[in-house]
């Protein structure tokens, strides 16, 4: 699956999560209608959200109603601060997609400098959501708690400030003499 | 002095302040000193706008009163940089 498709999937899941948070007990057809999604698509995403512990469901008559699962923990500020930025988000999605990936392979996939990648990887490792293993001279990265990262990416609410900050970092962060 | 002067000064202070705040939040989130430096630069622009207003209406003019064309130039710089973070 391409990067664009993955980002779109994440966005759709975020929309579904936000809708069910606002209207708990919604059933599949209602969510489909309100969010204008195809039946197969909504079914796939609802199953995914249930499997990843974000939603709980209950049968009521012949309808399956969805709720935000009790065990969903909203993310702490520290990790949110990191994952709100586009580049760390891209990195963690790439690592999740590959399960384990080397520094060189991440560099190939993302159009950034070595130093920028090292900077973001260090932050992600420090936040304990990414782990690194050495094999010879190469470093390999993997996501420590994939379920938790999926929860964070889906449950956080982005705001106007987040978008402004992201663009500010994009504009000024990559500038070099 | 026309109404243009305070208008330009307020816009300069405002636009620069918004970017200084966004820059500071970026610094808090990324920890990169570069963001702090850019934020400080905008903060200085903002101070310049506030100083222009103060110097216009009070006798506090240790650096003189900035001229309108200079303020317009400053505002153009800050507004263009503001647009650069609004547009993709």
PDB file of C-alpha atoms in Angstrom:
ATOM      1  CA  UNK A   1       0.000   0.000   0.000  1.00  0.00           C
ATOM      2  CA  UNK A   2       1.320   3.421  -0.945  1.00  0.00           C
ATOM      3  CA  UNK A   3       2.024   6.241   1.462  1.00  0.00           C
ATOM      4  CA  UNK A   4      -0.928   8.250   0.147  1.00  0.00           C
ATOM      5  CA  UNK A   5      -3.384   5.368   0.559  1.00  0.00           C
ATOM      6  CA  UNK A   6      -2.131   4.780   4.088  1.00  0.00           C
ATOM      7  CA  UNK A   7      -2.548   8.420   5.012  1.00  0.00           C
ATOM      8  CA  UNK A   8      -6.073   8.355   3.584  1.00  0.00           C
ATOM      9  CA  UNK A   9      -6.885   5.212   5.568  1.00  0.00           C
ATOM     10  CA  UNK A  10      -5.620   6.867   8.721  1.00  0.00           C
ATOM     11  CA  UNK A  11      -7.717   9.943   7.980  1.00  0.00           C
ATOM     12  CA  UNK A  12     -10.848   7.814   7.413  1.00  0.00           C
ATOM     13  CA  UNK A  13     -10.278   5.949  10.671  1.00  0.00           C
ATOM     14  CA  UNK A  14      -9.794   9.239  12.488  1.00  0.00           C
ATOM     15  CA  UNK A  15     -13.106  10.496  11.038  1.00  0.00           C
ATOM     16  CA  UNK A  16     -14.938   7.325  12.084  1.00  0.00           C
ATOM     17  CA  UNK A  17     -13.424   7.503  15.571  1.00  0.00           C
ATOM     18  CA  UNK A  18     -14.411  11.163  15.956  1.00  0.00           C
ATOM     19  CA  UNK A  19     -17.953  10.394  14.783  1.00  0.00           C
ATOM     20  CA  UNK A  20     -18.467   7.460  17.174  1.00  0.00           C
ATOM     21  CA  UNK A  21     -16.943   9.490  20.042  1.00  0.00           C
ATOM     22  CA  UNK A  22     -19.545  12.167  19.350  1.00  0.00           C
ATOM     23  CA  UNK A  23     -22.442   9.785  18.702  1.00  0.00           C
ATOM     24  CA  UNK A  24     -21.831   6.640  20.756  1.00  0.00           C
ATOM     25  CA  UNK A  25     -24.040   3.705  19.851  1.00  0.00           C
ATOM     26  CA  UNK A  26     -24.130   4.520  16.138  1.00  0.00           C
ATOM     27  CA  UNK A  27     -24.638   1.538  13.864  1.00  0.00           C
ATOM     28  CA  UNK A  28     -22.741   0.740  10.696  1.00  0.00           C
ATOM     29  CA  UNK A  29     -25.308   2.037   8.182  1.00  0.00           C
ATOM     30  CA  UNK A  30     -25.673   5.329  10.016  1.00  0.00           C
ATOM     31  CA  UNK A  31     -21.907   5.883  10.152  1.00  0.00           C
ATOM     32  CA  UNK A  32     -21.683   4.924   6.472  1.00  0.00           C
ATOM     33  CA  UNK A  33     -24.450   7.387   5.563  1.00  0.00           C
ATOM     34  CA  UNK A  34     -23.120  10.262   7.653  1.00  0.00           C
ATOM     35  CA  UNK A  35     -19.520   9.905   6.528  1.00  0.00           C
ATOM     36  CA  UNK A  36     -20.390   9.023   2.949  1.00  0.00           C
ATOM     37  CA  UNK A  37     -18.327   5.839   2.790  1.00  0.00           C
ATOM     38  CA  UNK A  38     -18.789   2.620   0.839  1.00  0.00           C
ATOM     39  CA  UNK A  39     -20.211  -0.371   2.740  1.00  0.00           C
ATOM     40  CA  UNK A  40     -17.104  -2.501   2.287  1.00  0.00           C
ATOM     41  CA  UNK A  41     -14.885   0.367   3.375  1.00  0.00           C
ATOM     42  CA  UNK A  42     -16.821   1.122   6.558  1.00  0.00           C
ATOM     43  CA  UNK A  43     -16.980  -2.571   7.442  1.00  0.00           C
ATOM     44  CA  UNK A  44     -13.216  -2.914   6.994  1.00  0.00           C
ATOM     45  CA  UNK A  45     -12.409   0.146   9.121  1.00  0.00           C
ATOM     46  CA  UNK A  46     -14.862  -0.740  11.892  1.00  0.00           C
ATOM     47  CA  UNK A  47     -13.365  -4.227  12.123  1.00  0.00           C
ATOM     48  CA  UNK A  48      -9.881  -2.713  12.227  1.00  0.00           C
ATOM     49  CA  UNK A  49     -10.857  -0.279  14.989  1.00  0.00           C
ATOM     50  CA  UNK A  50     -12.465  -3.067  16.989  1.00  0.00           C
ATOM     51  CA  UNK A  51      -9.488  -5.385  16.547  1.00  0.00           C
ATOM     52  CA  UNK A  52      -7.133  -2.644  17.711  1.00  0.00           C
ATOM     53  CA  UNK A  53      -9.143  -2.095  20.878  1.00  0.00           C
ATOM     54  CA  UNK A  54     -10.477   1.335  19.984  1.00  0.00           C
ATOM     55  CA  UNK A  55     -14.113   0.342  19.588  1.00  0.00           C
ATOM     56  CA  UNK A  56     -16.387  -2.013  21.436  1.00  0.00           C
ATOM     57  CA  UNK A  57     -19.625  -3.209  19.890  1.00  0.00           C
ATOM     58  CA  UNK A  58     -22.916  -4.509  21.149  1.00  0.00           C
ATOM     59  CA  UNK A  59     -25.775  -6.155  19.295  1.00  0.00           C
ATOM     60  CA  UNK A  60     -29.089  -4.410  19.691  1.00  0.00           C
ATOM     61  CA  UNK A  61     -31.804  -6.212  17.753  1.00  0.00           C
ATOM     62  CA  UNK A  62     -30.236  -6.894  14.406  1.00  0.00           C
ATOM     63  CA  UNK A  63     -27.970  -3.870  14.555  1.00  0.00           C
ATOM     64  CA  UNK A  64     -24.422  -3.799  15.811  1.00  0.00           C
ATOM     65  CA  UNK A  65     -23.798  -0.593  17.708  1.00  0.00           C
ATOM     66  CA  UNK A  66     -20.333   0.864  18.213  1.00  0.00           C
ATOM     67  CA  UNK A  67     -18.844   2.632  21.209  1.00  0.00           C
ATOM     68  CA  UNK A  68     -15.408   3.924  22.085  1.00  0.00           C
ATOM     69  CA  UNK A  69     -13.820   1.149  24.149  1.00  0.00           C
ATOM     70  CA  UNK A  70     -13.351   1.834  27.850  1.00  0.00           C
ATOM     71  CA  UNK A  71      -9.700   0.872  27.697  1.00  0.00           C
ATOM     72  CA  UNK A  72      -8.839   3.620  25.204  1.00  0.00           C
ATOM     73  CA  UNK A  73      -6.274   5.804  26.883  1.00  0.00           C
ATOM     74  CA  UNK A  74      -5.918   9.223  25.407  1.00  0.00           C
ATOM     75  CA  UNK A  75      -2.270   9.952  24.624  1.00  0.00           C
ATOM     76  CA  UNK A  76       0.010  11.916  26.888  1.00  0.00           C
ATOM     77  CA  UNK A  77       1.234  15.335  25.849  1.00  0.00           C
ATOM     78  CA  UNK A  78       4.830  14.245  25.282  1.00  0.00           C
ATOM     79  CA  UNK A  79       4.166  11.660  22.597  1.00  0.00           C
ATOM     80  CA  UNK A  80       1.421  13.828  21.103  1.00  0.00           C
ATOM     81  CA  UNK A  81       3.906  16.651  20.720  1.00  0.00           C
ATOM     82  CA  UNK A  82       6.057  14.350  18.589  1.00  0.00           C
ATOM     83  CA  UNK A  83       3.370  12.587  16.571  1.00  0.00           C
ATOM     84  CA  UNK A  84       1.582  15.837  15.750  1.00  0.00           C
ATOM     85  CA  UNK A  85       4.504  16.611  13.441  1.00  0.00           C
ATOM     86  CA  UNK A  86       4.334  15.342   9.899  1.00  0.00           C
ATOM     87  CA  UNK A  87       7.838  13.870   9.648  1.00  0.00           C
ATOM     88  CA  UNK A  88       7.851  11.756  12.848  1.00  0.00           C
ATOM     89  CA  UNK A  89       4.359  10.563  11.859  1.00  0.00           C
ATOM     90  CA  UNK A  90       5.643   9.585   8.397  1.00  0.00           C
ATOM     91  CA  UNK A  91       8.619   7.775   9.962  1.00  0.00           C
ATOM     92  CA  UNK A  92       6.536   5.813  12.435  1.00  0.00           C
ATOM     93  CA  UNK A  93       3.996   4.851   9.729  1.00  0.00           C
ATOM     94  CA  UNK A  94       6.839   3.664   7.521  1.00  0.00           C
ATOM     95  CA  UNK A  95       8.390   1.613  10.328  1.00  0.00           C
ATOM     96  CA  UNK A  96       4.978   0.127  11.184  1.00  0.00           C
ATOM     97  CA  UNK A  97       4.389  -0.797   7.547  1.00  0.00           C
ATOM     98  CA  UNK A  98       7.733  -2.610   7.328  1.00  0.00           C
ATOM     99  CA  UNK A  99       7.745  -3.992  10.903  1.00  0.00           C
ATOM    100  CA  UNK A 100      11.541  -3.689  10.931  1.00  0.00           C
ATOM    101  CA  UNK A 101      13.504  -1.347   8.720  1.00  0.00           C
ATOM    102  CA  UNK A 102      17.076  -0.104   8.485  1.00  0.00           C
ATOM    103  CA  UNK A 103      18.226   3.514   8.686  1.00  0.00           C
ATOM    104  CA  UNK A 104      19.273   3.431   5.049  1.00  0.00           C
ATOM    105  CA  UNK A 105      15.899   2.137   3.887  1.00  0.00           C
ATOM    106  CA  UNK A 106      14.034   4.860   5.791  1.00  0.00           C
ATOM    107  CA  UNK A 107      16.342   7.419   4.202  1.00  0.00           C
ATOM    108  CA  UNK A 108      15.578   6.007   0.754  1.00  0.00           C
ATOM    109  CA  UNK A 109      11.817   6.255   1.298  1.00  0.00           C
ATOM    110  CA  UNK A 110      11.754   9.751   2.770  1.00  0.00           C
ATOM    111  CA  UNK A 111      13.184  12.765   1.067  1.00  0.00           C
ATOM    112  CA  UNK A 112      15.143  14.148   4.034  1.00  0.00           C
ATOM    113  CA  UNK A 113      18.743  14.556   5.138  1.00  0.00           C
ATOM    114  CA  UNK A 114      20.592  12.037   7.327  1.00  0.00           C
ATOM    115  CA  UNK A 115      20.851  14.514  10.197  1.00  0.00           C
ATOM    116  CA  UNK A 116      17.104  15.296  10.125  1.00  0.00           C
ATOM    117  CA  UNK A 117      16.266  11.583  10.119  1.00  0.00           C
ATOM    118  CA  UNK A 118      18.678  10.913  13.017  1.00  0.00           C
ATOM    119  CA  UNK A 119      17.127  13.792  14.946  1.00  0.00           C
ATOM    120  CA  UNK A 120      13.577  12.452  14.564  1.00  0.00           C
ATOM    121  CA  UNK A 121      14.590   8.844  15.242  1.00  0.00           C
ATOM    122  CA  UNK A 122      16.350   9.848  18.471  1.00  0.00           C
ATOM    123  CA  UNK A 123      13.195  11.633  19.635  1.00  0.00           C
ATOM    124  CA  UNK A 124      11.010   8.648  18.814  1.00  0.00           C
ATOM    125  CA  UNK A 125      13.374   6.267  20.614  1.00  0.00           C
ATOM    126  CA  UNK A 126      13.476   8.573  23.631  1.00  0.00           C
ATOM    127  CA  UNK A 127       9.673   8.580  23.717  1.00  0.00           C
ATOM    128  CA  UNK A 128       9.871   4.740  24.016  1.00  0.00           C
ATOM    129  CA  UNK A 129       7.623   4.125  21.027  1.00  0.00           C
ATOM    130  CA  UNK A 130      10.431   3.078  18.719  1.00  0.00           C
ATOM    131  CA  UNK A 131      13.248   0.653  19.415  1.00  0.00           C
ATOM    132  CA  UNK A 132      16.557   0.181  17.720  1.00  0.00           C
ATOM    133  CA  UNK A 133      18.631  -2.972  17.229  1.00  0.00           C
ATOM    134  CA  UNK A 134      22.133  -3.206  15.836  1.00  0.00           C
ATOM    135  CA  UNK A 135      23.064  -5.887  13.318  1.00  0.00           C
ATOM    136  CA  UNK A 136      26.688  -5.446  12.359  1.00  0.00           C
ATOM    137  CA  UNK A 137      27.155  -1.843  11.289  1.00  0.00           C
ATOM    138  CA  UNK A 138      23.502  -1.305  10.497  1.00  0.00           C
ATOM    139  CA  UNK A 139      20.736  -0.078  12.763  1.00  0.00           C
ATOM    140  CA  UNK A 140      17.233  -1.491  12.470  1.00  0.00           C
ATOM    141  CA  UNK A 141      14.138   0.173  13.814  1.00  0.00           C
ATOM    142  CA  UNK A 142      10.795  -1.242  14.903  1.00  0.00           C
ATOM    143  CA  UNK A 143       7.710   0.043  16.709  1.00  0.00           C
ATOM    144  CA  UNK A 144       7.559  -1.112  20.334  1.00  0.00           C
ATOM    145  CA  UNK A 145       3.825  -1.011  20.965  1.00  0.00           C
ATOM    146  CA  UNK A 146       2.076  -0.964  17.618  1.00  0.00           C
ATOM    147  CA  UNK A 147      -1.433  -1.137  19.092  1.00  0.00           C
ATOM    148  CA  UNK A 148      -0.795   1.909  21.246  1.00  0.00           C
ATOM    149  CA  UNK A 149       0.684   3.907  18.358  1.00  0.00           C
ATOM    150  CA  UNK A 150      -2.350   3.084  16.191  1.00  0.00           C
ATOM    151  CA  UNK A 151      -4.598   4.293  19.028  1.00  0.00           C
ATOM    152  CA  UNK A 152      -2.681   7.541  19.358  1.00  0.00           C
ATOM    153  CA  UNK A 153      -2.687   8.253  15.639  1.00  0.00           C
ATOM    154  CA  UNK A 154      -6.425   7.704  15.439  1.00  0.00           C
ATOM    155  CA  UNK A 155      -7.599   9.360  18.642  1.00  0.00           C
ATOM    156  CA  UNK A 156      -5.674  12.624  18.691  1.00  0.00           C
ATOM    157  CA  UNK A 157      -7.549  15.689  17.593  1.00  0.00           C
ATOM    158  CA  UNK A 158      -5.624  18.051  15.354  1.00  0.00           C
ATOM    159  CA  UNK A 159      -6.284  21.750  15.664  1.00  0.00           C
ATOM    160  CA  UNK A 160      -5.557  24.882  13.681  1.00  0.00           C
ATOM    161  CA  UNK A 161      -2.454  25.409  15.847  1.00  0.00           C
ATOM    162  CA  UNK A 162      -1.188  21.929  14.917  1.00  0.00           C
ATOM    163  CA  UNK A 163      -1.472  22.729  11.232  1.00  0.00           C
ATOM    164  CA  UNK A 164       0.219  26.115  11.640  1.00  0.00           C
ATOM    165  CA  UNK A 165       3.019  24.572  13.701  1.00  0.00           C
ATOM    166  CA  UNK A 166       3.474  21.781  11.155  1.00  0.00           C
ATOM    167  CA  UNK A 167       3.820  24.256   8.301  1.00  0.00           C
ATOM    168  CA  UNK A 168       6.117  26.460  10.357  1.00  0.00           C
ATOM    169  CA  UNK A 169       8.398  23.474  11.005  1.00  0.00           C
ATOM    170  CA  UNK A 170       8.242  22.490   7.329  1.00  0.00           C
ATOM    171  CA  UNK A 171       9.116  26.028   6.252  1.00  0.00           C
ATOM    172  CA  UNK A 172      11.875  26.810   8.709  1.00  0.00           C
ATOM    173  CA  UNK A 173      13.038  23.382   9.818  1.00  0.00           C
ATOM    174  CA  UNK A 174      14.496  22.257   6.514  1.00  0.00           C
ATOM    175  CA  UNK A 175      16.236  25.531   5.625  1.00  0.00           C
ATOM    176  CA  UNK A 176      19.988  25.276   5.329  1.00  0.00           C
ATOM    177  CA  UNK A 177      22.567  27.831   4.216  1.00  0.00           C
TER     178      UNK A 177
ATOM    179  CA  UNK B   1       0.100  61.442  10.699  1.00  0.00           C
ATOM    180  CA  UNK B   2      -2.626  59.531   8.840  1.00  0.00           C
ATOM    181  CA  UNK B   3      -4.519  56.524  10.176  1.00  0.00           C
ATOM    182  CA  UNK B   4      -2.293  54.423   7.922  1.00  0.00           C
ATOM    183  CA  UNK B   5       0.612  54.565  10.381  1.00  0.00           C
ATOM    184  CA  UNK B   6      -1.124  52.994  13.413  1.00  0.00           C
ATOM    185  CA  UNK B   7      -2.830  50.466  11.116  1.00  0.00           C
ATOM    186  CA  UNK B   8       0.504  49.294   9.680  1.00  0.00           C
ATOM    187  CA  UNK B   9       2.093  49.238  13.138  1.00  0.00           C
ATOM    188  CA  UNK B  10      -0.743  47.131  14.604  1.00  0.00           C
ATOM    189  CA  UNK B  11      -0.642  44.703  11.628  1.00  0.00           C
ATOM    190  CA  UNK B  12       3.125  44.373  11.966  1.00  0.00           C
ATOM    191  CA  UNK B  13       2.919  43.696  15.702  1.00  0.00           C
ATOM    192  CA  UNK B  14       0.020  41.257  15.233  1.00  0.00           C
ATOM    193  CA  UNK B  15       1.363  39.189  12.325  1.00  0.00           C
ATOM    194  CA  UNK B  16       4.795  39.009  13.926  1.00  0.00           C
ATOM    195  CA  UNK B  17       3.325  38.031  17.300  1.00  0.00           C
ATOM    196  CA  UNK B  18       1.299  35.178  15.751  1.00  0.00           C
ATOM    197  CA  UNK B  19       4.435  33.802  14.109  1.00  0.00           C
ATOM    198  CA  UNK B  20       6.487  34.276  17.262  1.00  0.00           C
ATOM    199  CA  UNK B  21       3.915  32.208  19.190  1.00  0.00           C
ATOM    200  CA  UNK B  22       3.695  29.502  16.494  1.00  0.00           C
ATOM    201  CA  UNK B  23       7.517  29.451  16.433  1.00  0.00           C
ATOM    202  CA  UNK B  24       7.683  29.048  20.194  1.00  0.00           C
ATOM    203  CA  UNK B  25       5.137  26.198  20.145  1.00  0.00           C
ATOM    204  CA  UNK B  26       7.225  24.570  17.369  1.00  0.00           C
ATOM    205  CA  UNK B  27      10.311  24.904  19.568  1.00  0.00           C
ATOM    206  CA  UNK B  28       8.479  23.330  22.533  1.00  0.00           C
ATOM    207  CA  UNK B  29       7.367  20.419  20.369  1.00  0.00           C
ATOM    208  CA  UNK B  30      10.582  19.770  18.474  1.00  0.00           C
ATOM    209  CA  UNK B  31      13.214  21.052  20.888  1.00  0.00           C
ATOM    210  CA  UNK B  32      15.133  22.489  17.936  1.00  0.00           C
ATOM    211  CA  UNK B  33      16.988  25.696  18.735  1.00  0.00           C
ATOM    212  CA  UNK B  34      16.461  26.883  15.183  1.00  0.00           C
ATOM    213  CA  UNK B  35      12.745  27.288  15.920  1.00  0.00           C
ATOM    214  CA  UNK B  36      13.529  29.351  18.998  1.00  0.00           C
ATOM    215  CA  UNK B  37      15.792  31.656  16.978  1.00  0.00           C
ATOM    216  CA  UNK B  38      13.132  32.182  14.291  1.00  0.00           C
ATOM    217  CA  UNK B  39      10.561  32.791  17.007  1.00  0.00           C
ATOM    218  CA  UNK B  40      12.827  35.416  18.603  1.00  0.00           C
ATOM    219  CA  UNK B  41      13.271  37.138  15.245  1.00  0.00           C
ATOM    220  CA  UNK B  42       9.500  37.473  14.904  1.00  0.00           C
ATOM    221  CA  UNK B  43       9.299  38.628  18.492  1.00  0.00           C
ATOM    222  CA  UNK B  44      11.674  41.482  17.640  1.00  0.00           C
ATOM    223  CA  UNK B  45       9.525  42.455  14.656  1.00  0.00           C
ATOM    224  CA  UNK B  46       6.541  42.473  16.959  1.00  0.00           C
ATOM    225  CA  UNK B  47       8.355  44.680  19.483  1.00  0.00           C
ATOM    226  CA  UNK B  48       9.182  47.032  16.602  1.00  0.00           C
ATOM    227  CA  UNK B  49       5.470  47.346  15.761  1.00  0.00           C
ATOM    228  CA  UNK B  50       4.546  47.996  19.383  1.00  0.00           C
ATOM    229  CA  UNK B  51       7.401  50.516  19.713  1.00  0.00           C
ATOM    230  CA  UNK B  52       6.164  52.371  16.594  1.00  0.00           C
ATOM    231  CA  UNK B  53       2.717  52.711  18.159  1.00  0.00           C
ATOM    232  CA  UNK B  54       4.081  53.842  21.531  1.00  0.00           C
ATOM    233  CA  UNK B  55       6.434  56.350  19.949  1.00  0.00           C
ATOM    234  CA  UNK B  56       3.559  57.757  17.887  1.00  0.00           C
ATOM    235  CA  UNK B  57       1.264  58.453  20.825  1.00  0.00           C
ATOM    236  CA  UNK B  58       3.714  59.151  23.662  1.00  0.00           C
ATOM    237  CA  UNK B  59       6.951  61.020  24.204  1.00  0.00           C
ATOM    238  CA  UNK B  60       8.820  57.730  24.686  1.00  0.00           C
ATOM    239  CA  UNK B  61      11.024  57.908  21.611  1.00  0.00           C
ATOM    240  CA  UNK B  62      14.542  56.756  22.539  1.00  0.00           C
ATOM    241  CA  UNK B  63      15.111  55.477  18.989  1.00  0.00           C
ATOM    242  CA  UNK B  64      13.068  58.151  17.242  1.00  0.00           C
ATOM    243  CA  UNK B  65       9.815  57.458  15.390  1.00  0.00           C
ATOM    244  CA  UNK B  66      10.099  54.803  12.666  1.00  0.00           C
ATOM    245  CA  UNK B  67       9.057  56.117   9.276  1.00  0.00           C
ATOM    246  CA  UNK B  68       5.944  54.773   7.536  1.00  0.00           C
ATOM    247  CA  UNK B  69       7.807  53.383   4.478  1.00  0.00           C
ATOM    248  CA  UNK B  70      10.127  51.409   6.783  1.00  0.00           C
ATOM    249  CA  UNK B  71       7.154  50.028   8.681  1.00  0.00           C
ATOM    250  CA  UNK B  72       5.446  49.078   5.399  1.00  0.00           C
ATOM    251  CA  UNK B  73       8.600  47.217   4.343  1.00  0.00           C
ATOM    252  CA  UNK B  74       8.727  45.365   7.657  1.00  0.00           C
ATOM    253  CA  UNK B  75       5.044  44.497   7.385  1.00  0.00           C
ATOM    254  CA  UNK B  76       5.561  43.199   3.836  1.00  0.00           C
ATOM    255  CA  UNK B  77       8.357  40.890   5.012  1.00  0.00           C
ATOM    256  CA  UNK B  78       6.358  39.574   7.948  1.00  0.00           C
ATOM    257  CA  UNK B  79       3.139  39.204   5.914  1.00  0.00           C
ATOM    258  CA  UNK B  80       4.956  37.262   3.162  1.00  0.00           C
ATOM    259  CA  UNK B  81       6.504  34.935   5.729  1.00  0.00           C
ATOM    260  CA  UNK B  82       3.074  34.536   7.301  1.00  0.00           C
ATOM    261  CA  UNK B  83       1.655  33.563   3.895  1.00  0.00           C
ATOM    262  CA  UNK B  84       4.440  31.034   3.449  1.00  0.00           C
ATOM    263  CA  UNK B  85       3.210  29.101   6.489  1.00  0.00           C
ATOM    264  CA  UNK B  86      -0.434  29.359   5.427  1.00  0.00           C
ATOM    265  CA  UNK B  87       0.060  28.100   1.880  1.00  0.00           C
ATOM    266  CA  UNK B  88       1.350  24.644   0.942  1.00  0.00           C
TER     267      UNK B  88
END
